[in-house]
């Protein structure tokens, strides 16, 4: 006979062996979480095996960690710690990845600036909130485990929120909002909506994609597609649509390849005029989105009939650090800011193309100096996890997709 979820003694023993002191408490489930959102995800994985395998190891995805560097130590790659899976989800290694630690030491004087990695239990915000505040952070002594299952599923009342009402060893509450983009809002947006700025992903989805009617998809529909399975494999519970806990994004070539479409045209017949059309109908938010470190390069190489490069051009698309475009003219002003290092890092790189909003077709033009002849134009879109290190450092870059075009030029 299969076990029932309520009689999950074996699961509880496994939880305790995993090193987490789940205490008996009030409520129908009989368990509570004294460590709160610092409860290790291995605890939940004792019963929710498939979900944990996806979360901790990226099972069933093409995720792969790409080491990067920080500008202050150019060329010194920051690898993932040996004990962390290189195919894990970004949520799983949020407390282990060395790059944010190095970056905050270099840019933020050691401050725990990214509370999104270490939140206390929170209530899901209203999906129409005008200004997104930060979640409350855990104490510094509880940062190490990073984002856990409990970070998203534990309510301020100590219950486990779920899309369904279930009987379990812990008290649960059905919360339909967990299947909406509001679930992601606290950690994937900050402040008021400012087009082109960093940390705006949820607001980009809401204002540029959902409200205009470009689509009805919530964040989960793309980043957590559902599959039919049991929530807890060893217990007597029905198969139902359950989200895959993968959140593929900037470290997934499959996800990046679908983000932007590209086409090349020749506006003037016989002229060396080129137009590059970048169309965002593959993402429900801007591309690139999130951190101001992210960038997308449009790299173009024109070759002659012998295959020799005769002209090149590159554009960079990136979020601005603050509510204005990055620009070197603000460098002196940046020195007076409390976030001087981070702000000046962005401005020092100078002006760049704004990020491409959901539903937008961005057209960039270029007329290379070419004599009469037939040429091959190769355009590539490249995603960079960290635009502030050397452009020649490619370990943190991923080819998204590319287009080839035949250009015929006639003089006179």
GROMACS .gro file of C-alpha atoms in nm:
model
  412
    1UNK     CA    1   0.000   0.000   0.000
    2UNK     CA    2   0.130   0.344  -0.087
    3UNK     CA    3   0.201   0.589   0.190
    4UNK     CA    4  -0.035   0.878   0.248
    5UNK     CA    5   0.113   1.227   0.271
    6UNK     CA    6  -0.019   1.265   0.626
    7UNK     CA    7   0.168   0.954   0.742
    8UNK     CA    8   0.495   1.081   0.597
    9UNK     CA    9   0.718   0.942   0.872
   10UNK     CA   10   0.985   0.830   0.629
   11UNK     CA   11   0.984   1.173   0.470
   12UNK     CA   12   1.016   1.340   0.808
   13UNK     CA   13   1.310   1.114   0.901
   14UNK     CA   14   1.475   1.204   0.572
   15UNK     CA   15   1.420   1.571   0.647
   16UNK     CA   16   1.582   1.539   0.986
   17UNK     CA   17   1.874   1.348   0.838
   18UNK     CA   18   1.913   1.631   0.587
   19UNK     CA   19   2.015   1.847   0.881
   20UNK     CA   20   1.708   2.060   0.935
   21UNK     CA   21   1.530   2.066   1.269
   22UNK     CA   22   1.166   2.067   1.168
   23UNK     CA   23   0.973   2.113   1.487
   24UNK     CA   24   0.627   1.987   1.575
   25UNK     CA   25   0.387   2.276   1.595
   26UNK     CA   26   0.028   2.380   1.590
   27UNK     CA   27  -0.182   2.345   1.277
   28UNK     CA   28  -0.329   2.061   1.079
   29UNK     CA   29   0.004   1.964   0.928
   30UNK     CA   30   0.182   1.923   1.261
   31UNK     CA   31   0.514   2.068   1.138
   32UNK     CA   32   0.658   2.414   1.127
   33UNK     CA   33   0.977   2.570   0.999
   34UNK     CA   34   1.184   2.724   1.281
   35UNK     CA   35   1.458   2.823   1.037
   36UNK     CA   36   1.207   3.006   0.821
   37UNK     CA   37   1.324   3.077   0.468
   38UNK     CA   38   1.673   2.962   0.568
   39UNK     CA   39   1.538   2.605   0.570
   40UNK     CA   40   1.767   2.416   0.328
   41UNK     CA   41   1.596   2.304   0.008
   42UNK     CA   42   1.726   1.951   0.066
   43UNK     CA   43   1.464   1.931   0.339
   44UNK     CA   44   1.185   1.974   0.088
   45UNK     CA   45   1.364   1.748  -0.159
   46UNK     CA   46   1.321   1.451   0.072
   47UNK     CA   47   0.958   1.430  -0.042
   48UNK     CA   48   0.944   1.652  -0.353
   49UNK     CA   49   1.215   1.465  -0.539
   50UNK     CA   50   1.157   1.564  -0.902
   51UNK     CA   51   1.108   1.929  -0.814
   52UNK     CA   52   1.426   1.930  -0.607
   53UNK     CA   53   1.620   1.759  -0.888
   54UNK     CA   54   1.516   2.036  -1.125
   55UNK     CA   55   1.590   2.311  -0.874
   56UNK     CA   56   1.930   2.184  -0.757
   57UNK     CA   57   2.062   2.020  -1.075
   58UNK     CA   58   1.867   2.175  -1.362
   59UNK     CA   59   1.743   1.830  -1.463
   60UNK     CA   60   1.573   1.846  -1.802
   61UNK     CA   61   1.716   2.183  -1.909
   62UNK     CA   62   2.023   2.315  -2.090
   63UNK     CA   63   2.137   2.531  -1.799
   64UNK     CA   64   2.512   2.559  -1.749
   65UNK     CA   65   2.709   2.793  -1.524
   66UNK     CA   66   2.935   3.035  -1.709
   67UNK     CA   67   3.220   3.185  -1.503
   68UNK     CA   68   3.279   3.559  -1.524
   69UNK     CA   69   3.526   3.818  -1.392
   70UNK     CA   70   3.500   4.152  -1.215
   71UNK     CA   71   3.664   4.462  -1.366
   72UNK     CA   72   3.883   4.514  -1.061
   73UNK     CA   73   4.051   4.177  -1.126
   74UNK     CA   74   4.045   4.159  -1.504
   75UNK     CA   75   4.103   3.813  -1.647
   76UNK     CA   76   4.066   3.635  -1.311
   77UNK     CA   77   3.769   3.406  -1.369
   78UNK     CA   78   3.535   3.345  -1.076
   79UNK     CA   79   3.435   2.979  -1.083
   80UNK     CA   80   3.144   2.809  -0.910
   81UNK     CA   81   3.243   2.633  -0.583
   82UNK     CA   82   3.330   2.268  -0.643
   83UNK     CA   83   3.039   2.137  -0.438
   84UNK     CA   84   2.773   2.316  -0.644
   85UNK     CA   85   2.631   2.169  -0.964
   86UNK     CA   86   2.732   2.364  -1.276
   87UNK     CA   87   2.387   2.288  -1.418
   88UNK     CA   88   2.190   2.412  -1.116
   89UNK     CA   89   1.927   2.683  -1.147
   90UNK     CA   90   2.023   3.040  -1.059
   91UNK     CA   91   1.782   3.021  -0.764
   92UNK     CA   92   1.964   2.718  -0.627
   93UNK     CA   93   2.313   2.867  -0.633
   94UNK     CA   94   2.212   3.220  -0.527
   95UNK     CA   95   2.384   3.173  -0.190
   96UNK     CA   96   2.688   2.989  -0.331
   97UNK     CA   97   2.786   3.180  -0.644
   98UNK     CA   98   3.106   3.373  -0.574
   99UNK     CA   99   3.051   3.650  -0.828
  100UNK     CA  100   2.788   3.850  -0.632
  101UNK     CA  101   3.007   3.829  -0.321
  102UNK     CA  102   3.310   3.960  -0.511
  103UNK     CA  103   3.099   4.227  -0.680
  104UNK     CA  104   2.946   4.359  -0.361
  105UNK     CA  105   3.291   4.378  -0.199
  106UNK     CA  106   3.424   4.571  -0.499
  107UNK     CA  107   3.122   4.790  -0.567
  108UNK     CA  108   2.915   4.814  -0.249
  109UNK     CA  109   3.178   4.814   0.029
  110UNK     CA  110   3.060   4.478   0.159
  111UNK     CA  111   2.696   4.573   0.203
  112UNK     CA  112   2.440   4.295   0.158
  113UNK     CA  113   2.283   4.482  -0.130
  114UNK     CA  114   2.085   4.200  -0.283
  115UNK     CA  115   1.818   4.110  -0.030
  116UNK     CA  116   1.636   3.924  -0.306
  117UNK     CA  117   1.877   3.638  -0.243
  118UNK     CA  118   1.793   3.623   0.125
  119UNK     CA  119   1.428   3.717   0.186
  120UNK     CA  120   1.220   3.660   0.495
  121UNK     CA  121   0.873   3.508   0.437
  122UNK     CA  122   0.656   3.753   0.245
  123UNK     CA  123   0.299   3.791   0.127
  124UNK     CA  124   0.263   3.804  -0.251
  125UNK     CA  125   0.221   4.172  -0.349
  126UNK     CA  126  -0.073   4.316  -0.540
  127UNK     CA  127  -0.009   4.266  -0.911
  128UNK     CA  128  -0.101   4.631  -0.980
  129UNK     CA  129   0.121   4.792  -0.714
  130UNK     CA  130   0.262   5.122  -0.843
  131UNK     CA  131   0.602   5.100  -0.673
  132UNK     CA  132   0.779   4.776  -0.589
  133UNK     CA  133   0.955   4.770  -0.251
  134UNK     CA  134   1.226   4.529  -0.146
  135UNK     CA  135   1.140   4.217   0.054
  136UNK     CA  136   1.264   4.207   0.411
  137UNK     CA  137   1.608   4.046   0.429
  138UNK     CA  138   1.717   3.762   0.654
  139UNK     CA  139   1.994   3.827   0.903
  140UNK     CA  140   2.351   3.811   0.775
  141UNK     CA  141   2.402   3.485   0.963
  142UNK     CA  142   2.129   3.323   0.751
  143UNK     CA  143   2.243   3.433   0.405
  144UNK     CA  144   2.451   3.130   0.313
  145UNK     CA  145   2.166   2.906   0.191
  146UNK     CA  146   2.048   3.175  -0.053
  147UNK     CA  147   1.713   3.122  -0.221
  148UNK     CA  148   1.538   2.813  -0.091
  149UNK     CA  149   1.208   2.641  -0.157
  150UNK     CA  150   1.081   2.815   0.155
  151UNK     CA  151   1.178   3.155   0.014
  152UNK     CA  152   0.884   3.131  -0.226
  153UNK     CA  153   0.652   2.884  -0.054
  154UNK     CA  154   0.664   2.983   0.315
  155UNK     CA  155   0.405   3.242   0.414
  156UNK     CA  156   0.452   3.494   0.700
  157UNK     CA  157   0.204   3.279   0.897
  158UNK     CA  158   0.435   2.977   0.872
  159UNK     CA  159   0.224   2.785   0.619
  160UNK     CA  160   0.334   2.644   0.284
  161UNK     CA  161   0.162   2.819  -0.007
  162UNK     CA  162   0.066   2.603  -0.300
  163UNK     CA  163  -0.143   2.623  -0.613
  164UNK     CA  164  -0.366   2.345  -0.473
  165UNK     CA  165  -0.528   2.263  -0.140
  166UNK     CA  166  -0.355   1.944  -0.019
  167UNK     CA  167  -0.309   1.734   0.292
  168UNK     CA  168   0.057   1.723   0.391
  169UNK     CA  169   0.290   1.683   0.691
  170UNK     CA  170   0.307   2.063   0.697
  171UNK     CA  171   0.018   2.307   0.702
  172UNK     CA  172  -0.063   2.430   0.352
  173UNK     CA  173  -0.274   2.707   0.204
  174UNK     CA  174  -0.395   2.732  -0.155
  175UNK     CA  175  -0.291   3.065  -0.303
  176UNK     CA  176  -0.383   3.119  -0.671
  177UNK     CA  177  -0.142   3.417  -0.685
  178UNK     CA  178   0.151   3.177  -0.677
  179UNK     CA  179   0.074   3.100  -1.043
  180UNK     CA  180   0.080   3.467  -1.143
  181UNK     CA  181   0.366   3.704  -1.218
  182UNK     CA  182   0.301   3.876  -0.883
  183UNK     CA  183   0.486   3.582  -0.724
  184UNK     CA  184   0.804   3.700  -0.897
  185UNK     CA  185   0.753   4.073  -0.848
  186UNK     CA  186   0.941   4.138  -0.523
  187UNK     CA  187   1.271   3.998  -0.644
  188UNK     CA  188   1.246   4.080  -1.014
  189UNK     CA  189   1.157   4.448  -0.999
  190UNK     CA  190   1.248   4.742  -0.784
  191UNK     CA  191   1.093   5.085  -0.743
  192UNK     CA  192   0.869   5.256  -0.999
  193UNK     CA  193   0.849   5.174  -1.368
  194UNK     CA  194   1.129   5.342  -1.562
  195UNK     CA  195   1.167   5.223  -1.920
  196UNK     CA  196   1.520   5.106  -1.997
  197UNK     CA  197   1.635   5.086  -1.635
  198UNK     CA  198   1.772   4.777  -1.464
  199UNK     CA  199   1.570   4.561  -1.215
  200UNK     CA  200   1.242   4.618  -1.397
  201UNK     CA  201   1.152   4.272  -1.529
  202UNK     CA  202   0.812   4.229  -1.362
  203UNK     CA  203   0.714   4.588  -1.443
  204UNK     CA  204   0.827   4.540  -1.805
  205UNK     CA  205   0.604   4.234  -1.827
  206UNK     CA  206   0.307   4.415  -1.676
  207UNK     CA  207   0.331   4.749  -1.860
  208UNK     CA  208   0.474   4.644  -2.198
  209UNK     CA  209   0.338   4.293  -2.246
  210UNK     CA  210   0.036   4.206  -2.033
  211UNK     CA  211  -0.158   4.533  -2.016
  212UNK     CA  212  -0.126   4.617  -2.390
  213UNK     CA  213  -0.259   4.271  -2.472
  214UNK     CA  214   0.050   4.122  -2.637
  215UNK     CA  215  -0.021   3.800  -2.449
  216UNK     CA  216  -0.183   3.646  -2.143
  217UNK     CA  217   0.119   3.449  -2.029
  218UNK     CA  218   0.242   3.490  -1.674
  219UNK     CA  219   0.614   3.456  -1.591
  220UNK     CA  220   0.557   3.092  -1.497
  221UNK     CA  221   0.416   3.000  -1.838
  222UNK     CA  222   0.756   3.053  -2.001
  223UNK     CA  223   1.000   3.003  -1.715
  224UNK     CA  224   0.815   2.724  -1.530
  225UNK     CA  225   0.621   2.525  -1.793
  226UNK     CA  226   0.394   2.262  -1.639
  227UNK     CA  227   0.410   1.885  -1.660
  228UNK     CA  228   0.174   1.613  -1.532
  229UNK     CA  229   0.317   1.443  -1.224
  230UNK     CA  230   0.282   1.392  -0.851
  231UNK     CA  231   0.400   1.668  -0.624
  232UNK     CA  232   0.547   1.411  -0.382
  233UNK     CA  233   0.637   1.089  -0.560
  234UNK     CA  234   0.622   0.838  -0.273
  235UNK     CA  235   0.283   0.938  -0.138
  236UNK     CA  236  -0.079   0.875  -0.228
  237UNK     CA  237  -0.154   1.198  -0.409
  238UNK     CA  238  -0.289   1.246  -0.762
  239UNK     CA  239  -0.099   1.350  -1.071
  240UNK     CA  240  -0.176   1.710  -1.161
  241UNK     CA  241  -0.022   1.993  -1.364
  242UNK     CA  242   0.293   2.088  -1.171
  243UNK     CA  243   0.537   2.364  -1.270
  244UNK     CA  244   0.891   2.266  -1.360
  245UNK     CA  245   1.127   2.449  -1.124
  246UNK     CA  246   1.394   2.551  -1.378
  247UNK     CA  247   1.357   2.924  -1.452
  248UNK     CA  248   1.573   2.907  -1.763
  249UNK     CA  249   1.706   3.246  -1.868
  250UNK     CA  250   2.045   3.400  -1.937
  251UNK     CA  251   2.234   3.073  -1.894
  252UNK     CA  252   2.011   2.880  -2.133
  253UNK     CA  253   2.091   2.897  -2.504
  254UNK     CA  254   1.745   2.763  -2.584
  255UNK     CA  255   1.583   3.047  -2.392
  256UNK     CA  256   1.815   3.311  -2.538
  257UNK     CA  257   1.768   3.187  -2.896
  258UNK     CA  258   1.393   3.245  -2.872
  259UNK     CA  259   1.414   3.591  -2.713
  260UNK     CA  260   1.477   3.801  -3.025
  261UNK     CA  261   1.407   3.753  -3.395
  262UNK     CA  262   1.635   3.923  -3.648
  263UNK     CA  263   1.616   4.015  -4.016
  264UNK     CA  264   1.840   4.216  -4.252
  265UNK     CA  265   1.716   4.433  -4.538
  266UNK     CA  266   1.872   4.656  -4.804
  267UNK     CA  267   1.656   4.972  -4.817
  268UNK     CA  268   1.818   5.111  -5.133
  269UNK     CA  269   1.867   4.873  -5.425
  270UNK     CA  270   2.230   4.870  -5.535
  271UNK     CA  271   2.337   5.083  -5.238
  272UNK     CA  272   2.546   4.971  -4.943
  273UNK     CA  273   2.260   5.054  -4.708
  274UNK     CA  274   2.182   4.795  -4.443
  275UNK     CA  275   1.893   4.780  -4.195
  276UNK     CA  276   1.893   4.536  -3.905
  277UNK     CA  277   1.551   4.455  -3.762
  278UNK     CA  278   1.552   4.320  -3.404
  279UNK     CA  279   1.206   4.203  -3.302
  280UNK     CA  280   1.108   4.114  -2.946
  281UNK     CA  281   0.816   3.876  -2.982
  282UNK     CA  282   0.984   3.591  -2.794
  283UNK     CA  283   1.005   3.744  -2.446
  284UNK     CA  284   0.733   3.889  -2.226
  285UNK     CA  285   0.974   4.158  -2.104
  286UNK     CA  286   1.265   4.366  -2.234
  287UNK     CA  287   1.579   4.204  -2.375
  288UNK     CA  288   1.818   4.202  -2.203
  289UNK     CA  289   1.644   4.245  -1.869
  290UNK     CA  290   1.734   4.250  -1.501
  291UNK     CA  291   2.082   4.353  -1.388
  292UNK     CA  292   2.257   4.642  -1.559
  293UNK     CA  293   2.551   4.406  -1.610
  294UNK     CA  294   2.360   4.214  -1.876
  295UNK     CA  295   2.410   4.304  -2.241
  296UNK     CA  296   2.324   4.187  -2.590
  297UNK     CA  297   2.566   4.265  -2.873
  298UNK     CA  298   2.466   4.288  -3.237
  299UNK     CA  299   2.790   4.200  -3.413
  300UNK     CA  300   2.807   4.246  -3.791
  301UNK     CA  301   3.084   4.135  -4.026
  302UNK     CA  302   3.082   4.203  -4.401
  303UNK     CA  303   3.303   3.976  -4.614
  304UNK     CA  304   3.391   3.988  -4.984
  305UNK     CA  305   3.361   3.700  -5.228
  306UNK     CA  306   3.695   3.564  -5.110
  307UNK     CA  307   3.568   3.549  -4.752
  308UNK     CA  308   3.787   3.839  -4.638
  309UNK     CA  309   3.633   4.075  -4.379
  310UNK     CA  310   3.602   4.425  -4.528
  311UNK     CA  311   3.378   4.601  -4.272
  312UNK     CA  312   3.259   4.542  -3.915
  313UNK     CA  313   3.016   4.709  -3.677
  314UNK     CA  314   2.884   4.633  -3.329
  315UNK     CA  315   2.602   4.771  -3.115
  316UNK     CA  316   2.544   4.701  -2.744
  317UNK     CA  317   2.200   4.685  -2.581
  318UNK     CA  318   2.194   4.700  -2.200
  319UNK     CA  319   1.981   4.825  -1.909
  320UNK     CA  320   2.087   5.160  -1.768
  321UNK     CA  321   2.215   5.159  -1.411
  322UNK     CA  322   1.968   5.427  -1.296
  323UNK     CA  323   1.663   5.618  -1.423
  324UNK     CA  324   1.868   5.798  -1.693
  325UNK     CA  325   2.086   5.665  -1.976
  326UNK     CA  326   2.443   5.576  -1.882
  327UNK     CA  327   2.680   5.855  -1.996
  328UNK     CA  328   3.040   5.960  -1.926
  329UNK     CA  329   2.926   6.320  -1.866
  330UNK     CA  330   2.799   6.212  -1.522
  331UNK     CA  331   3.132   6.070  -1.396
  332UNK     CA  332   3.220   6.370  -1.178
  333UNK     CA  333   2.870   6.376  -1.033
  334UNK     CA  334   2.894   6.002  -0.961
  335UNK     CA  335   3.184   6.057  -0.719
  336UNK     CA  336   2.944   6.219  -0.470
  337UNK     CA  337   2.704   5.923  -0.465
  338UNK     CA  338   2.693   5.652  -0.194
  339UNK     CA  339   2.697   5.396  -0.479
  340UNK     CA  340   2.980   5.578  -0.656
  341UNK     CA  341   3.167   5.269  -0.776
  342UNK     CA  342   2.866   5.097  -0.928
  343UNK     CA  343   2.727   5.415  -1.085
  344UNK     CA  344   3.058   5.528  -1.234
  345UNK     CA  345   3.121   5.179  -1.369
  346UNK     CA  346   2.807   5.213  -1.579
  347UNK     CA  347   2.868   5.571  -1.688
  348UNK     CA  348   3.232   5.505  -1.773
  349UNK     CA  349   3.122   5.262  -2.041
  350UNK     CA  350   2.934   5.545  -2.207
  351UNK     CA  351   2.607   5.561  -2.403
  352UNK     CA  352   2.464   5.243  -2.549
  353UNK     CA  353   2.145   5.120  -2.711
  354UNK     CA  354   1.843   5.091  -2.483
  355UNK     CA  355   1.701   4.748  -2.413
  356UNK     CA  356   1.441   4.618  -2.660
  357UNK     CA  357   1.096   4.624  -2.504
  358UNK     CA  358   0.834   4.352  -2.535
  359UNK     CA  359   0.665   4.370  -2.874
  360UNK     CA  360   0.914   4.624  -3.009
  361UNK     CA  361   1.081   4.614  -3.349
  362UNK     CA  362   1.410   4.803  -3.328
  363UNK     CA  363   1.569   4.902  -3.661
  364UNK     CA  364   1.936   4.998  -3.677
  365UNK     CA  365   2.093   5.127  -3.998
  366UNK     CA  366   2.449   5.122  -4.127
  367UNK     CA  367   2.610   5.215  -4.458
  368UNK     CA  368   2.958   5.064  -4.479
  369UNK     CA  369   3.198   5.213  -4.735
  370UNK     CA  370   3.203   4.942  -5.002
  371UNK     CA  371   3.294   4.945  -5.373
  372UNK     CA  372   3.079   4.768  -5.630
  373UNK     CA  373   3.055   4.397  -5.571
  374UNK     CA  374   2.873   4.117  -5.396
  375UNK     CA  375   2.920   4.073  -5.021
  376UNK     CA  376   2.806   3.846  -4.743
  377UNK     CA  377   2.671   4.012  -4.431
  378UNK     CA  378   2.680   3.800  -4.116
  379UNK     CA  379   2.496   3.936  -3.813
  380UNK     CA  380   2.511   3.765  -3.473
  381UNK     CA  381   2.332   3.835  -3.147
  382UNK     CA  382   2.551   3.761  -2.845
  383UNK     CA  383   2.435   3.761  -2.483
  384UNK     CA  384   2.684   3.873  -2.218
  385UNK     CA  385   2.632   3.805  -1.849
  386UNK     CA  386   2.877   4.082  -1.756
  387UNK     CA  387   2.937   4.371  -1.993
  388UNK     CA  388   3.186   4.537  -1.759
  389UNK     CA  389   3.467   4.291  -1.807
  390UNK     CA  390   3.674   4.284  -2.124
  391UNK     CA  391   3.478   4.235  -2.446
  392UNK     CA  392   3.743   3.978  -2.539
  393UNK     CA  393   3.646   3.763  -2.239
  394UNK     CA  394   3.395   3.522  -2.391
  395UNK     CA  395   3.345   3.261  -2.119
  396UNK     CA  396   3.035   3.443  -1.994
  397UNK     CA  397   2.892   3.506  -2.342
  398UNK     CA  398   2.642   3.297  -2.540
  399UNK     CA  399   2.555   3.311  -2.909
  400UNK     CA  400   2.181   3.368  -2.930
  401UNK     CA  401   2.120   3.339  -3.303
  402UNK     CA  402   2.240   3.481  -3.634
  403UNK     CA  403   2.136   3.582  -3.987
  404UNK     CA  404   2.325   3.588  -4.318
  405UNK     CA  405   2.240   3.828  -4.601
  406UNK     CA  406   2.375   3.876  -4.955
  407UNK     CA  407   2.448   4.242  -5.030
  408UNK     CA  408   2.492   4.358  -5.392
  409UNK     CA  409   2.645   4.704  -5.434
  410UNK     CA  410   2.650   4.903  -5.760
  411UNK     CA  411   2.825   5.239  -5.781
  412UNK     CA  412   2.703   5.533  -5.991
   0.00000   0.00000   0.00000
